[in-house]
């Protein structure tokens, strides 16, 4: 014990008082053999008061038991080390209050006796700060969480705003496009009227003038011939106007469809009746006579417009003395109608453009036409769940097929 005595010049004393950590040295019986001033004041004791006391005095009651075991075990194994290992360590002051500590243990042997020197630091302030930091972090995380939520909400609102704006922009672009198309249509109409109407109108004028000249009673057949010409040309002009109105309605979104139940034969007979007036010499239309019991639920006007366009084309783009076949093929939920001609056909390289508005194939340019009939037929049929297709060979003929759904197909 002499080594630790309070002698003047004792090197241990000099060193131990110089450092700020508390130093407590215990013997094998775990009795305190010396403590420095820092340790004494840390634990609230007077100088020398701890001498000969059990180290347990400095350890809170609930940790004492395990501590004793650990020290024994420690003395066995020896070697310096840090106490605690992830656990919080506590010291107990003289007044019974408990405070967090950090302790490093250093075993040593002097004159055959074993000692352990404990270096003890009061970490109350650090612990409080750690706690504060943890609390601050928690608060910060909470705030970040709240801000993130707010930001997410803002982003969501912005996204909604962006998509609303895009939608509005899309609508504006769409109506601009429609307006442009309508303007284009009007310009086109004016130029078409000046060209396409000229020939039939001068034909009508000629016929009307000639009719006026046949004043004799026996010239009735000549009068009728010219009256028929006038009727045909007026019908032709009327068809063009109908086509234009149809596009205008489709483009402005005003196309309204009306479903009715009607017999197929009614529409076919009407269309054939009108078409017969346009036939060239020797041309003939074969159409089914046994369709009286087929009734459909469809837009009658659209069916009429489609058949008129296709049959008029078949007549127009075929020469005299040819046959045009109209074939009706009833299916379970739809009906297909084929219009087969033996006419000029459509050049293969131009077939892909045939449904484009205003498109006219090169071999058809000598015949009058506007290039809008097929385009509107396709537009209307597709709006009503139908289709239009064709097969064609130049110089041999064409087959156009329309198919449309029908509810009351009672064939
Ligand atoms: P239009 O007959 O007034 O020119 P359409 O839209 O009805 O307009 O037809 C577009 C083009 O398709 C025609 O100009 C013609 O070149 C071609 N076409 C349509 N039907 C036939 C047909 N039956 N035989 C040959 N060509 C056709």
Short mmCIF file of C-alpha atoms and ligand atoms in Angstrom, two decimals:
data_model
loop_
_atom_site.label_atom_id
_atom_site.label_comp_id
_atom_site.label_asym_id
_atom_site.label_seq_id
_atom_site.Cartn_x
_atom_site.Cartn_y
_atom_site.Cartn_z
CA UNK A 1 0.00 0.00 0.00
CA UNK A 2 2.97 2.21 0.50
CA UNK A 3 3.20 2.89 -3.14
CA UNK A 4 -0.01 4.87 -3.01
CA UNK A 5 0.76 6.77 0.20
CA UNK A 6 0.49 10.50 0.30
CA UNK A 7 4.14 11.18 0.40
CA UNK A 8 5.46 14.32 -0.97
CA UNK A 9 6.98 13.59 -4.32
CA UNK A 10 5.18 10.31 -4.78
CA UNK A 11 5.19 10.03 -8.53
CA UNK A 12 1.80 8.35 -8.69
CA UNK A 13 0.23 11.16 -6.71
CA UNK A 14 1.79 13.83 -8.81
CA UNK A 15 0.57 12.22 -12.02
CA UNK A 16 -2.87 11.31 -10.81
CA UNK A 17 -3.63 14.79 -9.52
CA UNK A 18 -2.51 16.26 -12.80
CA UNK A 19 -5.12 14.57 -14.94
CA UNK A 20 -8.74 15.51 -15.11
CA UNK A 21 -10.23 11.99 -15.15
CA UNK A 22 -11.05 10.34 -11.87
CA UNK A 23 -8.63 7.62 -10.86
CA UNK A 24 -9.63 4.91 -8.47
CA UNK A 25 -7.30 1.99 -7.71
CA UNK A 26 -8.63 -1.17 -6.06
CA UNK A 27 -6.85 -4.22 -4.75
CA UNK A 28 -7.85 -7.84 -5.24
CA UNK A 29 -10.47 -7.53 -2.53
CA UNK A 30 -11.97 -4.66 -4.46
CA UNK A 31 -11.04 -2.20 -1.73
CA UNK A 32 -10.08 1.25 -2.77
CA UNK A 33 -6.41 1.81 -2.11
CA UNK A 34 -6.25 5.29 -3.56
CA UNK A 35 -8.29 7.83 -5.47
CA UNK A 36 -7.32 11.15 -6.98
CA UNK A 37 -8.97 14.45 -6.33
CA UNK A 38 -10.96 14.35 -9.53
CA UNK A 39 -12.48 11.01 -8.50
CA UNK A 40 -13.20 12.21 -4.95
CA UNK A 41 -15.03 15.30 -6.07
CA UNK A 42 -16.79 13.44 -8.89
CA UNK A 43 -18.28 11.04 -6.34
CA UNK A 44 -18.70 13.74 -3.64
CA UNK A 45 -16.14 12.54 -1.09
CA UNK A 46 -13.48 14.30 0.94
CA UNK A 47 -9.85 13.49 0.24
CA UNK A 48 -8.89 10.08 1.61
CA UNK A 49 -12.48 9.36 2.62
CA UNK A 50 -12.67 6.51 0.13
CA UNK A 51 -9.54 4.74 1.27
CA UNK A 52 -10.18 1.16 2.41
CA UNK A 53 -13.81 1.35 1.27
CA UNK A 54 -15.28 -1.18 -1.13
CA UNK A 55 -15.50 -0.09 -4.72
CA UNK A 56 -19.18 -1.03 -4.49
CA UNK A 57 -19.72 2.23 -2.70
CA UNK A 58 -19.25 4.02 -6.00
CA UNK A 59 -21.63 1.75 -7.91
CA UNK A 60 -25.42 2.09 -7.82
CA UNK A 61 -27.04 -0.78 -5.86
CA UNK A 62 -28.73 -2.40 -8.83
CA UNK A 63 -25.42 -2.82 -10.69
CA UNK A 64 -23.31 -3.96 -7.75
CA UNK A 65 -23.81 -7.67 -8.01
CA UNK A 66 -22.94 -7.99 -11.65
CA UNK A 67 -20.09 -5.60 -11.19
CA UNK A 68 -18.40 -7.72 -8.52
CA UNK A 69 -18.57 -10.74 -10.79
CA UNK A 70 -17.15 -8.81 -13.68
CA UNK A 71 -14.23 -7.48 -11.67
CA UNK A 72 -13.34 -10.96 -10.51
CA UNK A 73 -13.57 -12.27 -13.98
CA UNK A 74 -11.53 -9.32 -15.11
CA UNK A 75 -8.75 -9.90 -12.64
CA UNK A 76 -8.51 -13.45 -13.95
CA UNK A 77 -8.09 -12.44 -17.56
CA UNK A 78 -6.32 -9.10 -17.11
CA UNK A 79 -5.25 -6.72 -19.89
CA UNK A 80 -6.53 -3.11 -20.22
CA UNK A 81 -10.00 -2.56 -21.56
CA UNK A 82 -12.97 -0.35 -21.64
CA UNK A 83 -15.88 -1.16 -19.36
CA UNK A 84 -19.40 -1.29 -20.46
CA UNK A 85 -19.22 -2.56 -24.02
CA UNK A 86 -22.32 -0.97 -25.39
CA UNK A 87 -24.07 -0.80 -22.01
CA UNK A 88 -24.45 2.50 -20.20
CA UNK A 89 -22.41 2.64 -16.98
CA UNK A 90 -23.41 4.58 -13.89
CA UNK A 91 -21.62 5.85 -10.79
CA UNK A 92 -23.17 6.67 -7.42
CA UNK A 93 -22.28 9.77 -5.46
CA UNK A 94 -22.03 9.91 -1.70
CA UNK A 95 -25.46 11.54 -1.53
CA UNK A 96 -26.92 8.56 -3.39
CA UNK A 97 -27.45 10.35 -6.71
CA UNK A 98 -26.56 8.40 -9.80
CA UNK A 99 -24.71 9.75 -12.85
CA UNK A 100 -23.48 8.27 -16.14
CA UNK A 101 -19.79 7.43 -16.39
CA UNK A 102 -17.27 6.03 -18.76
CA UNK A 103 -14.63 3.79 -17.23
CA UNK A 104 -11.44 2.22 -18.52
CA UNK A 105 -9.81 -0.54 -16.48
CA UNK A 106 -6.05 -1.15 -16.28
CA UNK A 107 -4.78 -4.06 -14.21
CA UNK A 108 -1.23 -4.01 -12.89
CA UNK A 109 0.93 -5.77 -10.35
CA UNK A 110 3.30 -4.25 -7.89
CA UNK A 111 5.34 -6.19 -5.35
CA UNK A 112 3.34 -9.32 -5.97
CA UNK A 113 -0.04 -7.68 -5.41
CA UNK A 114 -2.63 -7.23 -8.14
CA UNK A 115 -4.45 -3.96 -8.58
CA UNK A 116 -6.86 -2.48 -11.01
CA UNK A 117 -6.75 1.17 -11.87
CA UNK A 118 -10.10 2.55 -13.03
CA UNK A 119 -10.07 5.73 -15.07
CA UNK A 120 -13.51 7.28 -14.64
CA UNK A 121 -15.05 10.17 -16.58
CA UNK A 122 -18.32 11.86 -15.66
CA UNK A 123 -20.27 11.94 -18.91
CA UNK A 124 -23.46 13.57 -17.55
CA UNK A 125 -23.01 16.63 -19.75
CA UNK A 126 -22.20 14.52 -22.79
CA UNK A 127 -25.19 12.31 -22.14
CA UNK A 128 -27.46 15.32 -21.74
CA UNK A 129 -26.09 16.72 -24.96
CA UNK A 130 -26.51 13.38 -26.69
CA UNK A 131 -30.08 13.27 -25.48
CA UNK A 132 -30.64 16.79 -26.70
CA UNK A 133 -29.09 15.91 -30.05
CA UNK A 134 -31.33 12.86 -30.33
CA UNK A 135 -34.35 14.96 -29.45
CA UNK A 136 -33.29 17.64 -31.91
CA UNK A 137 -32.77 15.01 -34.58
CA UNK A 138 -36.19 13.58 -33.89
CA UNK A 139 -37.69 17.04 -34.12
CA UNK A 140 -35.78 17.67 -37.31
CA UNK A 141 -36.90 14.36 -38.78
CA UNK A 142 -40.45 15.22 -37.86
CA UNK A 143 -40.13 18.59 -39.51
CA UNK A 144 -38.51 17.07 -42.57
CA UNK A 145 -41.33 14.53 -42.66
CA UNK A 146 -43.91 17.29 -42.49
CA UNK A 147 -42.14 19.36 -45.13
CA UNK A 148 -41.78 16.32 -47.36
CA UNK A 149 -45.50 15.68 -47.02
CA UNK A 150 -46.24 19.30 -47.84
CA UNK A 151 -43.89 19.13 -50.81
CA UNK A 152 -45.47 15.90 -52.01
CA UNK A 153 -48.87 17.54 -51.76
CA UNK A 154 -47.59 20.56 -53.69
CA UNK A 155 -46.04 18.30 -56.30
CA UNK A 156 -49.31 16.39 -56.58
CA UNK A 157 -51.23 19.64 -56.99
CA UNK A 158 -48.71 20.88 -59.54
CA UNK A 159 -48.98 17.64 -61.47
CA UNK A 160 -52.74 17.92 -61.49
CA UNK A 161 -52.45 21.52 -62.62
CA UNK A 162 -50.01 20.52 -65.37
CA UNK A 163 -52.28 17.78 -66.61
CA UNK A 164 -55.28 20.11 -66.52
CA UNK A 165 -53.34 22.65 -68.52
CA UNK A 166 -52.19 19.98 -70.96
CA UNK A 167 -55.76 18.88 -71.40
CA UNK A 168 -56.90 22.43 -71.97
CA UNK A 169 -54.02 22.98 -74.38
CA UNK A 170 -54.94 19.78 -76.17
CA UNK A 171 -58.55 20.93 -76.45
CA UNK A 172 -57.48 24.31 -77.80
CA UNK A 173 -55.12 22.67 -80.30
CA UNK A 174 -57.88 20.28 -81.30
CA UNK A 175 -60.41 23.05 -81.87
CA UNK A 176 -57.74 25.05 -83.72
CA UNK A 177 -57.05 22.03 -85.88
CA UNK A 178 -60.76 21.61 -86.57
CA UNK A 179 -61.14 25.27 -87.34
CA UNK A 180 -58.18 25.11 -89.71
CA UNK A 181 -59.63 22.03 -91.38
CA UNK A 182 -62.99 23.72 -91.74
CA UNK A 183 -61.35 26.77 -93.27
CA UNK A 184 -59.39 24.53 -95.56
CA UNK A 185 -62.62 22.76 -96.41
CA UNK A 186 -64.33 26.00 -97.26
CA UNK A 187 -61.48 27.12 -99.50
CA UNK A 188 -61.44 23.70 -101.11
CA UNK A 189 -65.19 23.85 -101.50
CA UNK A 190 -65.05 27.18 -103.26
CA UNK A 191 -62.39 26.04 -105.70
CA UNK A 192 -64.22 22.73 -106.25
CA UNK A 193 -67.48 24.51 -106.82
CA UNK A 194 -65.84 26.67 -109.46
CA UNK A 195 -64.34 23.65 -111.22
CA UNK A 196 -66.64 20.72 -110.51
CA UNK A 197 -69.88 22.61 -110.86
CA UNK A 198 -68.92 24.25 -114.15
CA UNK A 199 -69.25 21.19 -116.40
CA UNK A 200 -72.52 19.82 -115.02
CA UNK A 201 -74.00 23.31 -114.88
CA UNK A 202 -73.13 24.02 -118.50
CA UNK A 203 -74.55 20.54 -119.35
CA UNK A 204 -77.76 21.47 -117.58
CA UNK A 205 -77.85 24.78 -119.40
CA UNK A 206 -77.34 23.12 -122.80
CA UNK A 207 -80.01 20.50 -122.11
CA UNK A 208 -82.45 23.12 -120.88
CA UNK A 209 -81.83 25.25 -123.98
CA UNK A 210 -82.31 22.24 -126.26
CA UNK A 211 -85.49 21.14 -124.49
CA UNK A 212 -86.87 24.57 -125.30
CA UNK A 213 -86.11 24.01 -128.97
CA UNK A 214 -88.01 20.69 -129.32
CA UNK A 215 -91.43 22.15 -129.74
CA UNK A 216 -93.02 19.43 -131.90
CA UNK A 217 -95.20 16.78 -130.31
CA UNK A 218 -93.22 13.89 -131.83
CA UNK A 219 -90.03 15.15 -130.26
CA UNK A 220 -91.06 13.94 -126.78
CA UNK A 221 -88.28 11.28 -126.61
CA UNK A 222 -85.65 13.97 -127.29
CA UNK A 223 -87.14 16.19 -124.60
CA UNK A 224 -87.07 13.28 -122.14
CA UNK A 225 -83.43 12.53 -122.96
CA UNK A 226 -82.44 16.07 -122.07
CA UNK A 227 -84.65 16.16 -118.98
CA UNK A 228 -82.90 12.96 -117.82
CA UNK A 229 -79.54 14.59 -118.38
CA UNK A 230 -80.67 17.56 -116.32
CA UNK A 231 -81.92 15.27 -113.54
CA UNK A 232 -78.63 13.35 -113.50
CA UNK A 233 -76.48 16.40 -113.32
CA UNK A 234 -78.60 17.96 -110.59
CA UNK A 235 -78.36 14.67 -108.64
CA UNK A 236 -74.61 14.68 -109.14
CA UNK A 237 -74.31 18.23 -107.82
CA UNK A 238 -76.62 17.36 -104.96
CA UNK A 239 -74.38 14.40 -104.03
CA UNK A 240 -71.31 16.65 -103.93
CA UNK A 241 -73.12 19.11 -101.68
CA UNK A 242 -74.25 16.28 -99.41
CA UNK A 243 -70.70 15.00 -99.16
CA UNK A 244 -69.45 18.44 -98.19
CA UNK A 245 -72.12 18.89 -95.59
CA UNK A 246 -71.26 15.48 -94.22
CA UNK A 247 -67.58 16.42 -93.77
CA UNK A 248 -68.48 19.71 -92.23
CA UNK A 249 -70.67 17.90 -89.70
CA UNK A 250 -67.98 15.32 -88.96
CA UNK A 251 -65.28 17.96 -88.58
CA UNK A 252 -67.28 20.22 -86.31
CA UNK A 253 -68.30 17.25 -84.19
CA UNK A 254 -71.95 17.84 -85.08
CA UNK A 255 -72.49 14.49 -86.75
CA UNK A 256 -75.43 12.89 -85.00
CA UNK A 257 -76.53 9.40 -85.81
CA UNK A 258 -80.02 8.02 -85.66
CA UNK A 259 -80.68 4.34 -85.22
CA UNK A 260 -83.82 2.90 -86.73
CA UNK A 261 -85.11 -0.52 -87.54
CA UNK A 262 -85.77 -0.82 -91.28
CA UNK A 263 -85.67 -3.47 -94.00
CA UNK A 264 -82.39 -3.65 -95.90
CA UNK A 265 -84.29 -4.02 -99.17
CA UNK A 266 -85.79 -0.53 -98.74
CA UNK A 267 -82.39 1.18 -98.81
CA UNK A 268 -80.94 -1.11 -101.49
CA UNK A 269 -83.93 -0.57 -103.80
CA UNK A 270 -83.82 3.21 -103.39
CA UNK A 271 -80.09 3.39 -104.05
CA UNK A 272 -80.32 1.10 -107.08
CA UNK A 273 -83.28 3.07 -108.43
CA UNK A 274 -81.29 6.31 -108.32
CA UNK A 275 -78.13 4.63 -109.60
CA UNK A 276 -79.96 3.17 -112.59
CA UNK A 277 -80.40 6.71 -113.89
CA UNK A 278 -76.64 7.16 -113.98
CA UNK A 279 -75.82 3.91 -115.79
CA UNK A 280 -73.78 4.16 -118.94
CA UNK A 281 -74.91 2.41 -122.07
CA UNK A 282 -75.08 -1.34 -121.61
CA UNK A 283 -74.21 -1.14 -117.90
CA UNK A 284 -76.22 -3.32 -115.55
CA UNK A 285 -76.49 -3.66 -111.80
CA UNK A 286 -77.10 -7.14 -110.34
CA UNK A 287 -78.55 -6.90 -106.88
CA UNK A 288 -80.11 -9.43 -104.54
CA UNK A 289 -83.86 -9.84 -104.71
CA UNK A 290 -84.18 -12.17 -101.72
CA UNK A 291 -83.36 -9.73 -98.92
CA UNK A 292 -86.86 -8.75 -97.95
CA UNK A 293 -86.68 -10.46 -94.58
CA UNK A 294 -83.43 -8.81 -93.50
CA UNK A 295 -84.18 -5.94 -91.19
CA UNK A 296 -81.47 -3.95 -89.48
CA UNK A 297 -81.02 -1.54 -86.68
CA UNK A 298 -78.67 1.06 -88.06
CA UNK A 299 -78.46 4.66 -89.27
CA UNK A 300 -80.46 4.53 -92.50
CA UNK A 301 -79.04 7.75 -93.93
CA UNK A 302 -75.45 6.59 -93.45
CA UNK A 303 -76.15 3.24 -95.07
CA UNK A 304 -77.77 5.03 -98.00
CA UNK A 305 -74.88 7.50 -98.29
CA UNK A 306 -72.33 4.64 -98.22
CA UNK A 307 -74.07 2.50 -100.83
CA UNK A 308 -74.75 5.51 -103.07
CA UNK A 309 -71.11 6.54 -103.01
CA UNK A 310 -69.80 3.04 -103.72
CA UNK A 311 -72.32 2.23 -106.47
CA UNK A 312 -71.89 5.64 -108.12
CA UNK A 313 -68.12 5.08 -108.12
CA UNK A 314 -68.58 1.62 -109.62
CA UNK A 315 -70.65 3.18 -112.42
CA UNK A 316 -68.32 6.14 -112.88
CA UNK A 317 -65.08 4.17 -112.97
CA UNK A 318 -66.37 1.38 -115.27
CA UNK A 319 -67.07 1.62 -118.96
CA UNK A 320 -70.36 0.80 -120.72
CA UNK A 321 -71.47 -2.82 -121.19
CA UNK A 322 -70.09 -3.96 -117.85
CA UNK A 323 -71.85 -5.55 -114.90
CA UNK A 324 -71.87 -4.24 -111.33
CA UNK A 325 -72.71 -6.81 -108.66
CA UNK A 326 -74.15 -5.93 -105.28
CA UNK A 327 -73.83 -8.88 -102.91
CA UNK A 328 -75.28 -9.02 -99.40
CA UNK A 329 -73.65 -11.35 -96.89
CA UNK A 330 -75.54 -11.58 -93.59
CA UNK A 331 -73.46 -12.70 -90.62
CA UNK A 332 -74.28 -13.33 -86.99
CA UNK A 333 -73.97 -9.80 -85.61
CA UNK A 334 -73.18 -7.88 -88.77
CA UNK A 335 -73.88 -7.54 -92.44
CA UNK A 336 -71.38 -7.19 -95.25
CA UNK A 337 -72.27 -5.68 -98.58
CA UNK A 338 -69.92 -6.04 -101.54
CA UNK A 339 -69.97 -3.79 -104.61
CA UNK A 340 -68.05 -5.49 -107.38
CA UNK A 341 -67.23 -3.76 -110.67
CA UNK A 342 -65.31 -4.61 -113.81
CA UNK A 343 -63.90 -1.12 -114.18
CA UNK A 344 -60.53 0.58 -114.42
CA UNK A 345 -59.39 -0.48 -110.93
CA UNK A 346 -57.03 1.44 -108.67
CA UNK A 347 -53.27 1.46 -109.41
CA UNK A 348 -51.51 -0.59 -106.74
CA UNK A 349 -49.11 2.16 -105.70
CA UNK A 350 -52.00 4.54 -105.04
CA UNK A 351 -54.21 2.10 -103.15
CA UNK A 352 -52.88 3.12 -99.75
CA UNK A 353 -54.06 6.71 -100.23
CA UNK A 354 -57.53 5.90 -101.46
CA UNK A 355 -59.33 6.82 -98.23
CA UNK A 356 -57.42 10.12 -97.82
CA UNK A 357 -59.61 13.15 -98.20
CA UNK A 358 -59.42 14.73 -101.70
CA UNK A 359 -57.26 11.89 -102.98
CA UNK A 360 -57.98 10.83 -106.53
CA UNK A 361 -56.01 8.15 -108.39
CA UNK A 362 -54.17 9.15 -111.53
CA UNK A 363 -56.27 6.93 -113.81
CA UNK A 364 -59.48 8.57 -112.51
CA UNK A 365 -58.61 12.17 -113.20
CA UNK A 366 -60.52 12.33 -116.48
CA UNK A 367 -63.74 11.52 -114.65
CA UNK A 368 -65.40 14.15 -112.51
CA UNK A 369 -64.96 13.76 -108.79
CA UNK A 370 -63.94 15.38 -105.54
CA UNK A 371 -62.06 12.64 -103.67
CA UNK A 372 -64.20 12.96 -100.57
CA UNK A 373 -66.81 10.21 -100.94
CA UNK A 374 -64.71 7.28 -99.66
CA UNK A 375 -63.24 9.43 -96.91
CA UNK A 376 -66.61 10.29 -95.41
CA UNK A 377 -68.01 6.79 -95.87
CA UNK A 378 -65.05 5.42 -93.90
CA UNK A 379 -65.39 8.14 -91.24
CA UNK A 380 -69.10 7.51 -90.67
CA UNK A 381 -68.89 3.72 -90.76
CA UNK A 382 -66.02 3.63 -88.29
CA UNK A 383 -67.88 5.97 -85.96
CA UNK A 384 -70.71 3.46 -86.01
CA UNK A 385 -68.51 0.41 -85.42
CA UNK A 386 -68.34 -0.62 -89.07
CA UNK A 387 -65.53 -1.01 -91.60
CA UNK A 388 -64.80 -0.46 -95.28
CA UNK A 389 -62.20 -2.39 -97.27
CA UNK A 390 -61.43 -2.97 -100.91
CA UNK A 391 -59.52 -5.11 -103.36
CA UNK A 392 -58.64 -3.78 -106.75
CA UNK A 393 -56.60 -4.61 -109.81
CA UNK A 394 -55.87 -1.96 -112.37
CA UNK A 395 -57.71 -2.64 -115.63
CA UNK A 396 -59.69 -5.53 -114.14
CA UNK A 397 -62.02 -4.08 -111.53
CA UNK A 398 -62.59 -3.34 -107.86
CA UNK A 399 -64.53 -4.82 -104.97
CA UNK A 400 -65.50 -2.54 -102.09
CA UNK A 401 -66.86 -4.21 -98.94
CA UNK A 402 -68.67 -2.44 -96.14
CA UNK A 403 -69.46 -4.25 -92.92
CA UNK A 404 -71.57 -2.85 -90.14
CA UNK A 405 -73.04 -4.20 -86.94
CA UNK A 406 -76.72 -4.95 -86.82
CA UNK A 407 -78.99 -5.94 -84.00
CA UNK A 408 -82.10 -7.15 -85.79
CA UNK A 409 -80.62 -9.41 -88.40
CA UNK A 410 -83.47 -11.85 -88.78
CA UNK A 411 -82.34 -13.68 -91.85
P1 LIG B 1 -64.34 10.75 -106.23
O1 LIG B 1 -64.96 9.56 -106.85
O2 LIG B 1 -65.26 11.91 -106.13
O3 LIG B 1 -63.03 11.09 -106.84
P2 LIG B 1 -64.06 9.05 -103.91
O4 LIG B 1 -63.61 9.37 -102.54
O5 LIG B 1 -65.37 8.40 -104.06
O6 LIG B 1 -63.98 10.39 -104.70
O7 LIG B 1 -62.95 8.13 -104.53
C1 LIG B 1 -61.61 8.47 -104.42
C2 LIG B 1 -60.79 7.88 -105.54
O8 LIG B 1 -60.80 6.46 -105.42
C3 LIG B 1 -61.36 8.12 -106.91
O9 LIG B 1 -60.95 9.37 -107.38
C4 LIG B 1 -60.77 6.97 -107.69
O10 LIG B 1 -59.43 7.26 -108.04
C5 LIG B 1 -60.77 5.86 -106.71
N1 LIG B 1 -61.93 4.96 -106.79
C6 LIG B 1 -63.00 4.92 -105.97
N2 LIG B 1 -63.85 3.94 -106.34
C7 LIG B 1 -63.32 3.35 -107.42
C8 LIG B 1 -63.71 2.26 -108.28
N3 LIG B 1 -64.86 1.60 -108.10
N4 LIG B 1 -62.90 1.92 -109.29
C9 LIG B 1 -61.76 2.58 -109.51
N5 LIG B 1 -61.31 3.61 -108.73
C10 LIG B 1 -62.08 3.99 -107.71
#
